[in-house]
XYZ file of C-alpha atoms in Angstrom:
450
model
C 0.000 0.000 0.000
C 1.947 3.583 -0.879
C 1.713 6.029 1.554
C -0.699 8.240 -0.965
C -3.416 4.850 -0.449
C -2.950 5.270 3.412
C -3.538 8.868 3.942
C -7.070 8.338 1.867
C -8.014 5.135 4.313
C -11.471 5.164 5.863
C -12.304 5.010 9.299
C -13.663 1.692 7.984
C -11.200 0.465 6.299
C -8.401 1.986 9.106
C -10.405 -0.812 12.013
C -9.978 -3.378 8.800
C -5.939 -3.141 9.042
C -5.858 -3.022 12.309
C -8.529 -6.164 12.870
C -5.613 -7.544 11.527
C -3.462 -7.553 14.208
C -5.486 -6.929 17.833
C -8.861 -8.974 18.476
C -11.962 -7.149 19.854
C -11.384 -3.917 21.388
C -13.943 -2.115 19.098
C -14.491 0.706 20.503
C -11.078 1.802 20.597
C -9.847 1.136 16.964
C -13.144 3.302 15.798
C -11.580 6.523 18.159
C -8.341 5.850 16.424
C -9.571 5.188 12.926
C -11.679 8.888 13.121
C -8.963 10.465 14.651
C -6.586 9.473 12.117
C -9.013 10.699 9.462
C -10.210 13.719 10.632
C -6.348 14.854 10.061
C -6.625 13.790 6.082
C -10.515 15.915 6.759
C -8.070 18.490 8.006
C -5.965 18.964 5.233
C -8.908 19.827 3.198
C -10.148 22.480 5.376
C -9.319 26.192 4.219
C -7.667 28.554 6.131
C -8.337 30.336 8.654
C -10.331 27.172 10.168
C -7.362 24.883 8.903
C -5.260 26.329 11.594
C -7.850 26.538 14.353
C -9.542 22.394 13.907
C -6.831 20.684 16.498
C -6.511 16.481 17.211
C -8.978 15.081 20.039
C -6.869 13.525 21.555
C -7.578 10.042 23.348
C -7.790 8.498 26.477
C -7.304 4.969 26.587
C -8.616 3.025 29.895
C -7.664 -0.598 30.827
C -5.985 -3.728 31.811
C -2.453 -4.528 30.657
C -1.932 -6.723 27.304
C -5.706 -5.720 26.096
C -4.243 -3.896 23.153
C -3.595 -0.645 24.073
C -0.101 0.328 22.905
C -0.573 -2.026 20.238
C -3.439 0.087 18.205
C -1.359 2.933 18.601
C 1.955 1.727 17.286
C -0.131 -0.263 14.283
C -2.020 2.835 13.745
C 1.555 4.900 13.610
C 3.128 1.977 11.232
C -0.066 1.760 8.680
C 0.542 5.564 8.172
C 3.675 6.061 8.073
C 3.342 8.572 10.826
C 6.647 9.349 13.350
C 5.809 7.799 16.666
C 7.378 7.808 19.983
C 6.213 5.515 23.363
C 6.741 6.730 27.028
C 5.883 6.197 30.352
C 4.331 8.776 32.567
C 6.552 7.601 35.486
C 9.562 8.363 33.600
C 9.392 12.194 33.715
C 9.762 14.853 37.219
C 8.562 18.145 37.691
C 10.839 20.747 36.529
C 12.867 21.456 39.135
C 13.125 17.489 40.543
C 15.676 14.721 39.229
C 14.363 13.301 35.739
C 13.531 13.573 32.363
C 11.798 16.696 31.461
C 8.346 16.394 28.936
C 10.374 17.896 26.806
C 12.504 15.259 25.948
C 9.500 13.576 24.372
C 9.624 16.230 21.364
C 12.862 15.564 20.793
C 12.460 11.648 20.320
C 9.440 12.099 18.326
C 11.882 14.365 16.205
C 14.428 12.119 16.072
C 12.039 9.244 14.758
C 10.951 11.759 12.321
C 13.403 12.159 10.566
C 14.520 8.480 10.408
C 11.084 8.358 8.687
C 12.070 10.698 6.312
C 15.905 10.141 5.600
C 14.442 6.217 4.790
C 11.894 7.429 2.257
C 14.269 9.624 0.720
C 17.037 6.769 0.281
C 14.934 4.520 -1.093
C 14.022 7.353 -3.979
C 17.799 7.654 -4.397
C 18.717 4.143 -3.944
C 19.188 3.638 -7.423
C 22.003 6.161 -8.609
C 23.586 4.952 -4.754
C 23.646 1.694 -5.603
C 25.377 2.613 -9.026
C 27.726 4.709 -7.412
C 28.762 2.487 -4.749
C 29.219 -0.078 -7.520
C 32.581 2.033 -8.800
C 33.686 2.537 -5.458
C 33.917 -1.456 -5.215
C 35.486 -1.607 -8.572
C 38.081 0.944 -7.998
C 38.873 -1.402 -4.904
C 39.135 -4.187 -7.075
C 40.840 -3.113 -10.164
C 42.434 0.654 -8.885
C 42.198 3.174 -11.486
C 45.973 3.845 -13.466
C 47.771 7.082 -11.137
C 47.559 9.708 -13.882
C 50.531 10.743 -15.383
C 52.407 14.308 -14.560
C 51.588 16.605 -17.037
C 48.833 14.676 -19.056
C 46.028 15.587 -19.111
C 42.761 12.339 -18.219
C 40.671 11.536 -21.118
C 37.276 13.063 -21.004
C 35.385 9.858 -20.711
C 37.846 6.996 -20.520
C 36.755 3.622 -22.300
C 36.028 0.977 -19.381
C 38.179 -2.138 -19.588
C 37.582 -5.390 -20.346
C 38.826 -6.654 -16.730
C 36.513 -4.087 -15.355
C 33.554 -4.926 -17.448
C 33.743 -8.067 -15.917
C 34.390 -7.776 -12.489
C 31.237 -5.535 -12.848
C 29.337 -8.511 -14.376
C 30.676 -10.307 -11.868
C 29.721 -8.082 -9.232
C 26.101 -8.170 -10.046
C 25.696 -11.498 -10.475
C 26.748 -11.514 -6.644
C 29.768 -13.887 -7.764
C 32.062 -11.460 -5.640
C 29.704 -11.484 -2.631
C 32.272 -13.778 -0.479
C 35.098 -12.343 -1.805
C 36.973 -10.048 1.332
C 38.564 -6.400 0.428
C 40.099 -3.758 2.355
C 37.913 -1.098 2.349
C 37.484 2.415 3.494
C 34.315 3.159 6.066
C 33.481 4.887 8.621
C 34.559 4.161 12.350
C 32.249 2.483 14.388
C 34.263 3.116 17.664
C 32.461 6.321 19.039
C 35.433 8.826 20.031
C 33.467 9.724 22.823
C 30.363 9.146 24.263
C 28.755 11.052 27.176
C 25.131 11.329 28.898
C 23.834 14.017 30.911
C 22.780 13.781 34.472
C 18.922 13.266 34.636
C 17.067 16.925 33.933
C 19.805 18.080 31.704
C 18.089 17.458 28.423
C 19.485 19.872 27.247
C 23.422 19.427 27.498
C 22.811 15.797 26.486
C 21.305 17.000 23.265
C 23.889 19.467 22.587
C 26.665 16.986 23.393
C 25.364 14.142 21.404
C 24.927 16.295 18.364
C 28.798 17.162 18.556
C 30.262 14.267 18.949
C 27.837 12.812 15.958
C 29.021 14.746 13.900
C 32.662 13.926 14.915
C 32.040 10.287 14.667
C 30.661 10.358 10.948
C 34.295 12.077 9.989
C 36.465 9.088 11.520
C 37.015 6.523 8.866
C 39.118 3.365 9.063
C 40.741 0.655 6.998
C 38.415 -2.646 7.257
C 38.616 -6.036 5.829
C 35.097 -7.172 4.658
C 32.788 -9.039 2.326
C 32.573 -7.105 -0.741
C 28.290 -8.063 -0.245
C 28.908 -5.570 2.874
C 30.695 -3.213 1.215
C 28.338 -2.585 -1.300
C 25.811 -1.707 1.433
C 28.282 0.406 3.647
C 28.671 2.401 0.601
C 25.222 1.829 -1.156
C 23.897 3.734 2.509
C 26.659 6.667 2.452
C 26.140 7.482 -1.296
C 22.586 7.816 -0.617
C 23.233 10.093 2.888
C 25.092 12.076 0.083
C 22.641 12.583 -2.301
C 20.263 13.469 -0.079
C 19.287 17.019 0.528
C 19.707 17.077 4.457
C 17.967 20.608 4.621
C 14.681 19.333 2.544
C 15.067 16.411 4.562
C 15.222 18.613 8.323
C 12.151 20.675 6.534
C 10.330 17.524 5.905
C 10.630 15.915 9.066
C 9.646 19.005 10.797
C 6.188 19.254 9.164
C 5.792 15.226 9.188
C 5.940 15.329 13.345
C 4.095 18.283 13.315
C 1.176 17.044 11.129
C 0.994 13.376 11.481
C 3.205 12.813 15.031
C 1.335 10.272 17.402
C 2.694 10.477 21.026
C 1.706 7.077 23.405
C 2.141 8.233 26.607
C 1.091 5.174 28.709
C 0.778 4.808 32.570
C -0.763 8.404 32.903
C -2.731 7.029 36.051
C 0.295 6.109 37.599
C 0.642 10.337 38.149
C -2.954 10.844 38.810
C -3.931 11.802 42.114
C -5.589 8.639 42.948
C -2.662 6.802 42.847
C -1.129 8.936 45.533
C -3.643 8.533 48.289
C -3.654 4.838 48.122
C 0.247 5.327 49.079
C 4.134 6.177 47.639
C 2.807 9.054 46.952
C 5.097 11.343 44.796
C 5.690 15.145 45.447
C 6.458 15.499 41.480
C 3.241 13.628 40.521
C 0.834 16.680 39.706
C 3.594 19.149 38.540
C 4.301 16.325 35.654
C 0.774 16.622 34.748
C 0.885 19.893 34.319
C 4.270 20.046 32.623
C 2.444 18.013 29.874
C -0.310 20.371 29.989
C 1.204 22.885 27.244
C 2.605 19.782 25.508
C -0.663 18.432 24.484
C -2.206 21.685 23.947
C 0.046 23.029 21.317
C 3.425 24.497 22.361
C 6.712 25.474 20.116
C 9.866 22.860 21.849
C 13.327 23.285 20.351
C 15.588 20.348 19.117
C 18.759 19.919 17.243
C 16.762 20.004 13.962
C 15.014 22.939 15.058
C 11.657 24.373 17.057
C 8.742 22.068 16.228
C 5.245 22.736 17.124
C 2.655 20.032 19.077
C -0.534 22.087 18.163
C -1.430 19.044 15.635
C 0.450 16.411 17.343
C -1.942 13.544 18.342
C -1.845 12.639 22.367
C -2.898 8.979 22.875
C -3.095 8.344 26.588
C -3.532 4.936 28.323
C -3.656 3.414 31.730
C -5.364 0.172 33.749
C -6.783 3.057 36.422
C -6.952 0.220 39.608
C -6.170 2.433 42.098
C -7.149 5.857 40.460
C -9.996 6.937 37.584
C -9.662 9.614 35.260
C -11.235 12.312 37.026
C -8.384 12.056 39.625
C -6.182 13.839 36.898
C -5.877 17.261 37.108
C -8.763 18.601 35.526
C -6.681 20.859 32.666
C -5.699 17.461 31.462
C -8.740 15.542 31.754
C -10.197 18.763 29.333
C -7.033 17.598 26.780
C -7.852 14.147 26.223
C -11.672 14.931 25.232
C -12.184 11.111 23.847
C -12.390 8.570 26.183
C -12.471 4.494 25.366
C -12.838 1.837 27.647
C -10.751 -1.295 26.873
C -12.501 -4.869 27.898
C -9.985 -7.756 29.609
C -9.414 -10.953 27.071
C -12.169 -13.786 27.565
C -10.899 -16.987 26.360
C -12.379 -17.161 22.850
C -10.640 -13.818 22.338
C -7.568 -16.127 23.046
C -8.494 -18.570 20.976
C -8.961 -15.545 17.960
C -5.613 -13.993 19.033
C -3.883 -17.450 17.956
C -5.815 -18.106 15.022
C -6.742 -15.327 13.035
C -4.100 -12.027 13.782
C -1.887 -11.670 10.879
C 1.576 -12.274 13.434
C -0.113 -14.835 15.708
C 2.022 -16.012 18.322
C 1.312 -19.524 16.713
C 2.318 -18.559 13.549
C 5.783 -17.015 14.929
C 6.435 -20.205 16.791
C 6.234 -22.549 13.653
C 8.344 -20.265 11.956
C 10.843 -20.155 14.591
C 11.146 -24.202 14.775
C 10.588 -24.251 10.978
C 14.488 -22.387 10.599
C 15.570 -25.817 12.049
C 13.427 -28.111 10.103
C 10.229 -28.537 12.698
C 7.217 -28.573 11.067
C 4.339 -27.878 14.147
C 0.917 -28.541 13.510
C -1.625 -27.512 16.352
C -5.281 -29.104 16.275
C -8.427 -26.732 16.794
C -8.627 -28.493 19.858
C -4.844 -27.522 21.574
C -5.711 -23.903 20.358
C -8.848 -24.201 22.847
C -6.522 -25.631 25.756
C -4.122 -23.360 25.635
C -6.852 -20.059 25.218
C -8.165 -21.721 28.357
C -5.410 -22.223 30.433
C -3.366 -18.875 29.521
C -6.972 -17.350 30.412
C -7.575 -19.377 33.155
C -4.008 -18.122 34.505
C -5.257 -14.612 34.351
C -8.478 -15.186 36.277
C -6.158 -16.486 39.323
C -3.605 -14.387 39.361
C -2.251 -11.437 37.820
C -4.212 -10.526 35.035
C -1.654 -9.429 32.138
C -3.622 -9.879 28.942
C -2.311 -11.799 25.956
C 0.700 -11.312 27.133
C 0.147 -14.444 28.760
C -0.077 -16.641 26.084
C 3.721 -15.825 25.530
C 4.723 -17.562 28.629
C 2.174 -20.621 28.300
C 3.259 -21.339 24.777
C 7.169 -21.124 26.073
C 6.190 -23.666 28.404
C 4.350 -25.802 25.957
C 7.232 -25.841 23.243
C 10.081 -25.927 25.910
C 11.057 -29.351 25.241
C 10.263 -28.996 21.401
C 12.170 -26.183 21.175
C 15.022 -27.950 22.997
C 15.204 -30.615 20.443
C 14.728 -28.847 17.537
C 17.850 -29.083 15.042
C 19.017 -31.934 16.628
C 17.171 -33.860 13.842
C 17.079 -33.375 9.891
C 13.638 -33.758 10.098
C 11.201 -33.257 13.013
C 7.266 -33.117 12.916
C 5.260 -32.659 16.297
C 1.337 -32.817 16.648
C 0.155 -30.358 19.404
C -3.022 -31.937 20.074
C -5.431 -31.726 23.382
C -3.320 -33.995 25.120
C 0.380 -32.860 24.596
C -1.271 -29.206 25.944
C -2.969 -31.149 29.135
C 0.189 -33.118 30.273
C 2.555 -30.219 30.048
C 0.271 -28.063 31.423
C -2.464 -29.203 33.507
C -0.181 -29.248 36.898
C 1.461 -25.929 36.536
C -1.885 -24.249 35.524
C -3.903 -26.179 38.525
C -1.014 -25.450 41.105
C -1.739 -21.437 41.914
C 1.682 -21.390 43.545
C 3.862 -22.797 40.499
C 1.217 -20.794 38.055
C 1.919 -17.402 39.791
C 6.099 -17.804 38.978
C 6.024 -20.256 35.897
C 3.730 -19.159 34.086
């Protein structure tokens, strides 16, 4: 799908892609899906209302492993759209030890323009790839020193040992084939970070001693197939225009940014009264008060604005609720969605129908060393129903649990695998009961196994 096709998705067809990936949880994708549109709605709207329409942003509320973080990363991947996670708990009140809000910007930034610099090296990636190409022949067959006093033809005929090393070369005959090449160092000259709360010197500092580090080069031995991509990634860095690229970035994070700022209840004033309470706890709330509603921060690339960045917000809210945030910030997070815990048949949908099911990574894993796995509609059931079953007695941490139950279940399978040529295991009803029937039934061995 280009990125033109994603920025004209429905809400509809925005809850289809991400259907794809995270089971039930309704409710939530349709907040994201019109949120995500309204800013394509947006860039249709005339000024002076253009400037004035700003995101509604979202409040996410429930259980861990439900699906919160994952809608909002999916959402930021199917668009293309820089993206940055944080916790709440990570940042202090100006004026106490810790990260300031700030800092959040600043990553967002910096993913930004990764976005960027990739789509512009893939447009460029041709005429790189070319030029890298002679800088791996000249290795291979060195051009002739010119001669004192005479002058180089104006285009010099290409020989016939060159010709076919270049054959050669593209035909990935030479891929094995060691050189010593010219790169750049990858031994940092120096590396320093701040104190916590000095943002700002780490920034500055890191930005120097980048820029130092991309001068120092070094003699390397290496596959010529690495070569070709050391230099295949520099001749693109060179043909890019880093100013256009700066520009772009800017207006993509300001535009299209999505910020997941997740344990926000752990600073609400709830939390506090039901003990280790923390004197910094409001003041961060308010710190990201001006964040969310539109504010100018300045990064190494330059100021960027948050008036259009979208704020997704999340948080289980056991031992606070919503309106124990201060209520400036309850007022910025306008839309509010209620996520539901996992019932076992949303288990049992999680491993059979998401596009990256944990199922299908696992036969995939033990297929690199010749395993085939084949699980039977019924060992899909046991396992929903003891990873859900887990949950219900102890600590309830979503489909996150079916990780650790299916580590269990393929421990010994896993183990083995490779040891064989050839190696096929049925996971049927049984295998899942006698591997994990005792540790499920025992709440002791449950609570630290799985």
């Amino acid at each position: 799908m280009s990125e033109t096709d994603r920025s004209l998705l429905t809400p509809r067809e925005i809850v289809s892609e991400l259907d794809k990936y995270i089971v039930g949880q309704q409710d939530a994708k349709r907040a994201v899906a019109v949120a995500l549109r309204n800013r394509w709605r947006r860039s249709r709207v005339p000024e002076p209302l253009h400037s004035e329409i700003t995101p509604k942003n979202i409040l996410m509320i429930g259980p861990t492993g439900v699906g919160k973080t994952e809608i909002a990363r999916r959402l930021a991947k199917l668009t293309d759209a820089p993206f940055v996670k944080t916790e709440a708990t990570k940042f202090t009140e100006v004026g106490y030890v810790g990260r300031n809000v700030e800092s959040i910007v600043r990553d967002l930034m910096q993913e930004g323009v990764k976005l960027v610099e990739a789509q512009q090296k893939k447009r460029v990636m041709t005429r790189a790839r070319e030029l890298a190409e002679e800088r791996v022949l000249d290795l291979l067959l060195p051009p002739p020193a010119p001669v004192e006093g005479q002058s180089q033809p104006a285009a010099p005929v290409e020989s016939t040992a060159r010709r076919r090393f270049r054959e050669d070369l593209r035909a990935g005959r030479l891929d094995e084939k060691t050189v010593e090449a010219d790169v750049a160092s990858n031994a940092p000259v120096f590396n320093m970070i701040a104190p916590e709360g000095m943002d700002d010197l780490e920034n500055q500092l890191q930005n120097v001693f980048e820029k130092i580090n991309a001068a120092r080069r070094e003699k390397r031995r290496l596959k010529i197939k690495e070569v070709m991509e050391i230099y295949t990634d520099e001749e693109a860095g060179k043909l890019i225009d880093h100013e256009d690229l700066t520009r772009r970035a800017i207006e993509s994070v300001e535009n299209n940014g999505i910020v997941f700022i997740d344990e926000i209840d752990k600073i609400a004033g709830g939390a506090e009264r039901h003990g280790s309470g923390d004197v910094s706890r409001e003041g961060v709330q308010r710190d990201l008060l001006p964040l969310i509603e539109g504010t100018s921060v300045k990064t190494k690339y330059g100021w960027v604005k948050t008036d259009h960045v979208l704020f997704i917000c999340s948080g289980a809210f056991h031992l606070s609720k919503p309106s124990d945030l201060v209520p400036e910030l309850q007022g910025r997070l306008p839309i509010r969605v209620e996520l539901k815990s996992l019932t076992e048949d949303d288990f049992v949908r999680i491993l059979t129908e998401t596009d990256a099911s944990v199922v299908k990574q696992y036969e995939a894993l033990l297929g690199a060393d010749g395993a085939k796995l084949v699980f039977t509609p019924e060992a899909i059931r046991a396992i929903a129903h003891y990873a859900y079953e887990v949950n219900e007695r102890t600590e309830n941490i979503g489909a996150r649990r079916l990780y650790t139950v299916m580590e269990k279940l393929l421990e010994e399978v896993s183990f083995e695998a490779g040891c064989r040529s050839t190696m096929e295991v049925t996971i049927d009803e049984a295998y899942v009961r006698e591997r994990l029937e005792t540790l499920a039934g025992d709440q002791d061995l449950s609570r630290f196994v799985l």
